[in-house]
Short mmCIF file of C-alpha atoms in Angstrom, two decimals:
data_model
loop_
_atom_site.label_atom_id
_atom_site.label_comp_id
_atom_site.label_asym_id
_atom_site.label_seq_id
_atom_site.Cartn_x
_atom_site.Cartn_y
_atom_site.Cartn_z
CA GLY A 1 -0.11 0.15 -0.05
CA HIS A 2 0.95 3.67 -0.61
CA GLY A 3 4.03 4.99 -1.69
CA ALA A 4 5.97 8.18 -2.91
CA HIS A 5 3.59 10.97 -2.03
CA ASP A 6 1.17 8.94 -0.30
CA ASN A 7 2.56 8.02 3.25
CA GLY A 8 -0.44 6.37 4.33
CA ALA A 9 -0.51 6.24 8.19
CA SER A 10 2.09 7.27 10.62
CA GLY A 11 2.63 7.27 14.21
CA ASN A 12 5.23 6.32 17.06
CA GLY A 13 7.90 7.33 14.79
CA LEU A 14 6.56 5.10 11.89
CA ILE A 15 5.40 5.53 8.26
CA GLU A 16 3.27 2.94 6.76
CA LYS A 17 4.61 3.27 3.34
CA ASP A 18 8.09 2.27 4.50
CA LEU A 19 6.80 -0.60 6.57
CA THR A 20 4.70 -2.27 3.97
CA LEU A 21 7.18 -1.94 1.25
CA ASP A 22 9.72 -3.69 3.67
CA ILE A 23 7.09 -6.46 4.16
CA LEU A 24 6.21 -6.73 0.64
CA LEU A 25 10.15 -7.00 -0.47
CA LYS A 26 10.58 -9.67 2.19
CA THR A 27 7.34 -11.43 0.94
CA ARG A 28 8.79 -11.42 -2.69
CA ASP A 29 12.40 -12.65 -1.56
CA LEU A 30 10.70 -15.89 -0.15
CA PHE A 31 8.77 -16.51 -3.32
CA GLU A 32 11.83 -15.88 -5.38
CA LYS A 33 13.85 -18.22 -3.32
CA ASP A 34 11.14 -21.11 -3.41
CA GLY A 35 10.57 -20.46 -7.27
CA GLU A 36 7.07 -22.24 -7.29
CA ILE A 37 4.76 -19.06 -7.73
CA LYS A 38 5.61 -16.13 -9.56
CA VAL A 39 5.08 -13.05 -7.62
CA TYR A 40 4.13 -9.79 -9.23
CA CYS A 41 4.47 -6.48 -7.05
CA THR A 42 2.40 -3.19 -7.70
CA ARG A 43 5.82 -1.36 -6.33
CA ILE A 44 9.06 -2.29 -5.49
CA ASP A 45 10.36 0.81 -4.35
CA ASP A 46 8.98 4.31 -3.25
CA THR A 47 6.70 4.94 -5.97
CA PHE A 48 2.83 5.18 -6.38
CA ARG A 49 0.32 3.52 -8.50
CA THR A 50 -3.35 4.31 -8.13
CA LEU A 51 -5.85 2.03 -6.46
CA GLU A 52 -7.35 1.35 -10.21
CA GLU A 53 -3.76 0.67 -11.61
CA ARG A 54 -3.31 -2.03 -8.85
CA GLN A 55 -6.77 -3.38 -9.60
CA GLU A 56 -5.87 -3.75 -13.04
CA MET A 57 -2.46 -5.25 -12.63
CA SER A 58 -4.36 -7.66 -10.13
CA ASN A 59 -6.62 -8.78 -12.87
CA GLU A 60 -4.27 -9.12 -15.81
CA LEU A 61 -1.50 -11.17 -13.96
CA ALA A 62 -2.63 -12.69 -10.65
CA ASP A 63 -4.25 -15.65 -9.33
CA ALA A 64 -4.65 -13.98 -6.04
CA PHE A 65 -4.02 -10.20 -4.77
CA VAL A 66 -2.76 -9.31 -1.10
CA SER A 67 -2.89 -5.81 -0.17
CA ILE A 68 -0.45 -4.85 2.87
CA HIS A 69 -1.48 -2.03 5.14
CA ILE A 70 -1.01 -0.85 8.40
CA ASN A 71 -4.10 0.62 10.24
CA SER A 72 -4.46 3.77 12.62
CA ALA A 73 -7.06 5.07 14.78
CA ASP A 74 -8.07 8.34 16.63
CA SER A 75 -7.98 6.26 19.70
CA SER A 76 -4.12 4.95 20.74
CA SER A 77 -6.17 1.92 22.57
CA ALA A 78 -7.29 0.53 18.93
CA ASN A 79 -4.79 -2.48 18.29
CA GLY A 80 -4.90 -5.93 16.31
CA THR A 81 -4.93 -7.46 13.00
CA GLU A 82 -7.73 -7.27 10.65
CA THR A 83 -8.33 -8.67 6.92
CA TYR A 84 -10.87 -7.49 4.34
CA CYS A 85 -12.61 -9.13 1.47
CA LEU A 86 -15.36 -7.84 -0.90
CA TYR A 87 -18.12 -10.25 0.34
CA PRO A 88 -18.19 -11.64 3.92
CA ASN A 89 -20.38 -14.69 2.54
CA ASP A 90 -17.67 -15.36 -0.24
CA THR A 91 -17.55 -19.10 0.74
CA GLY A 92 -18.17 -21.16 -2.71
CA SER A 93 -16.18 -23.67 -3.81
CA GLY A 94 -12.44 -23.08 -4.90
CA LEU A 95 -10.38 -20.43 -3.35
CA THR A 96 -12.42 -17.56 -2.37
CA SER A 97 -11.54 -14.05 -1.30
CA TYR A 98 -12.86 -14.73 2.56
CA MET A 99 -10.75 -17.84 2.51
CA LEU A 100 -7.56 -15.88 1.41
CA ALA A 101 -8.34 -13.00 3.95
CA GLU A 102 -9.11 -15.56 6.71
CA LYS A 103 -5.82 -17.46 6.09
CA MET A 104 -3.69 -14.40 6.17
CA LEU A 105 -5.38 -13.08 9.39
CA ASN A 106 -5.07 -16.54 11.28
CA ASN A 107 -1.48 -16.70 10.10
CA ILE A 108 -0.55 -13.09 11.14
CA ILE A 109 -2.13 -13.45 14.74
CA GLY A 110 -0.71 -16.97 15.21
CA SER A 111 2.56 -15.61 14.71
CA LEU A 112 2.61 -12.19 16.14
CA GLY A 113 -0.07 -12.73 18.87
CA THR A 114 -2.01 -9.62 17.98
CA LYS A 115 -5.64 -9.20 18.98
CA ASN A 116 -7.66 -10.82 16.20
CA ARG A 117 -10.01 -8.05 14.65
CA SER A 118 -11.68 -10.58 12.38
CA VAL A 119 -12.22 -10.87 8.53
CA LYS A 120 -14.34 -7.79 7.55
CA SER A 121 -16.19 -6.69 4.29
CA ASN A 122 -15.67 -3.44 2.44
CA THR A 123 -15.81 -2.46 -1.16
CA TYR A 124 -12.16 -1.07 -1.37
CA VAL A 125 -11.41 -0.82 -5.18
CA VAL A 126 -8.19 -3.28 -4.87
CA LEU A 127 -10.76 -5.90 -3.50
CA LYS A 128 -13.28 -5.29 -6.90
CA GLY A 129 -10.90 -7.49 -9.00
CA SER A 130 -11.85 -10.85 -10.58
CA LYS A 131 -9.20 -12.72 -8.35
CA PRO A 132 -9.25 -13.73 -5.07
CA SER A 133 -8.41 -10.42 -2.92
CA THR A 134 -7.60 -9.39 0.44
CA LEU A 135 -6.26 -6.41 2.11
CA ILE A 136 -4.41 -6.83 5.53
CA GLU A 137 -4.31 -4.18 8.07
CA ILE A 138 -1.17 -5.90 10.14
CA GLY A 139 -1.63 -3.65 13.13
CA PHE A 140 -2.24 -0.02 14.41
CA ILE A 141 0.59 2.46 13.86
CA SER A 142 -1.30 4.62 16.43
CA ASN A 143 -0.89 1.91 19.13
CA TYR A 144 2.27 1.75 20.78
CA ASN A 145 2.54 -2.05 21.29
CA ASP A 146 1.09 -2.64 17.70
CA ALA A 147 3.76 0.04 16.42
CA GLN A 148 6.54 -1.52 18.40
CA THR A 149 5.70 -5.22 16.85
CA MET A 150 5.85 -3.76 13.46
CA ALA A 151 9.09 -1.68 14.07
CA SER A 152 11.11 -4.94 14.39
CA ALA A 153 12.53 -6.22 11.31
CA GLU A 154 12.33 -9.60 12.80
CA ASN A 155 8.44 -9.23 13.14
CA ARG A 156 8.35 -7.96 9.59
CA GLN A 157 10.07 -11.25 8.41
CA LYS A 158 7.67 -13.03 10.35
CA ILE A 159 4.77 -11.48 8.49
CA ALA A 160 6.33 -11.82 5.14
CA GLN A 161 6.46 -15.69 6.28
CA CYS A 162 2.72 -15.43 7.01
CA ILE A 163 1.89 -14.14 3.66
CA PHE A 164 4.09 -16.63 1.82
CA ASN A 165 3.05 -19.53 3.76
CA GLY A 166 -0.67 -18.57 3.49
CA ILE A 167 -0.58 -18.27 -0.34
CA LYS A 168 1.59 -21.54 -0.80
CA ASP A 169 -0.91 -23.25 1.52
CA LEU A 170 -3.98 -22.18 -0.36
CA PHE A 171 -2.36 -22.61 -3.69
CA ASN A 172 -1.40 -26.23 -2.83
CA GLU A 173 -4.96 -26.95 -1.75
CA TYR A 174 -6.48 -24.95 -4.80
CA PRO A 175 -4.20 -25.00 -7.77
CA PRO A 176 -4.36 -21.88 -9.75
CA VAL A 177 -5.86 -22.28 -13.12
CA ARG A 178 -3.18 -20.97 -15.36
#
């Protein structure tokens, strides 16, 4: 998420676009090292793509789409991990957006011990693609404890591993059609 002029959320000395880029690059490295699944990134440096460009890229290239974000709230007590998919009842046959969102959520809270804020539904542009899609809100940058968790390079590597493992598991169970 975010990039260039779009910093995203900030708090506790951290900036969302920097953290999400680092997690993305760590995730990409895991896929490239493994070599079984080709990963495409909407950005690999501090650049910006519109939401529509991200959605278009997903529709053209991807079998699944994961948008990495960090949450913020007016109250510093808000904390935890949540994921989003377009439809909360997306539980049909094959790999669905709900399954992808649920897998990402469970992997991250299992690894980091963050509060489970559940899979939620929203009409975010990047979720409206034709592929299974999820938007991950890893934690709250406005919450000191969540921010400290995400500030750790070791924890960002854990998050990358969670995303990698989740996609690998789902693609093993539901092989892509391409």
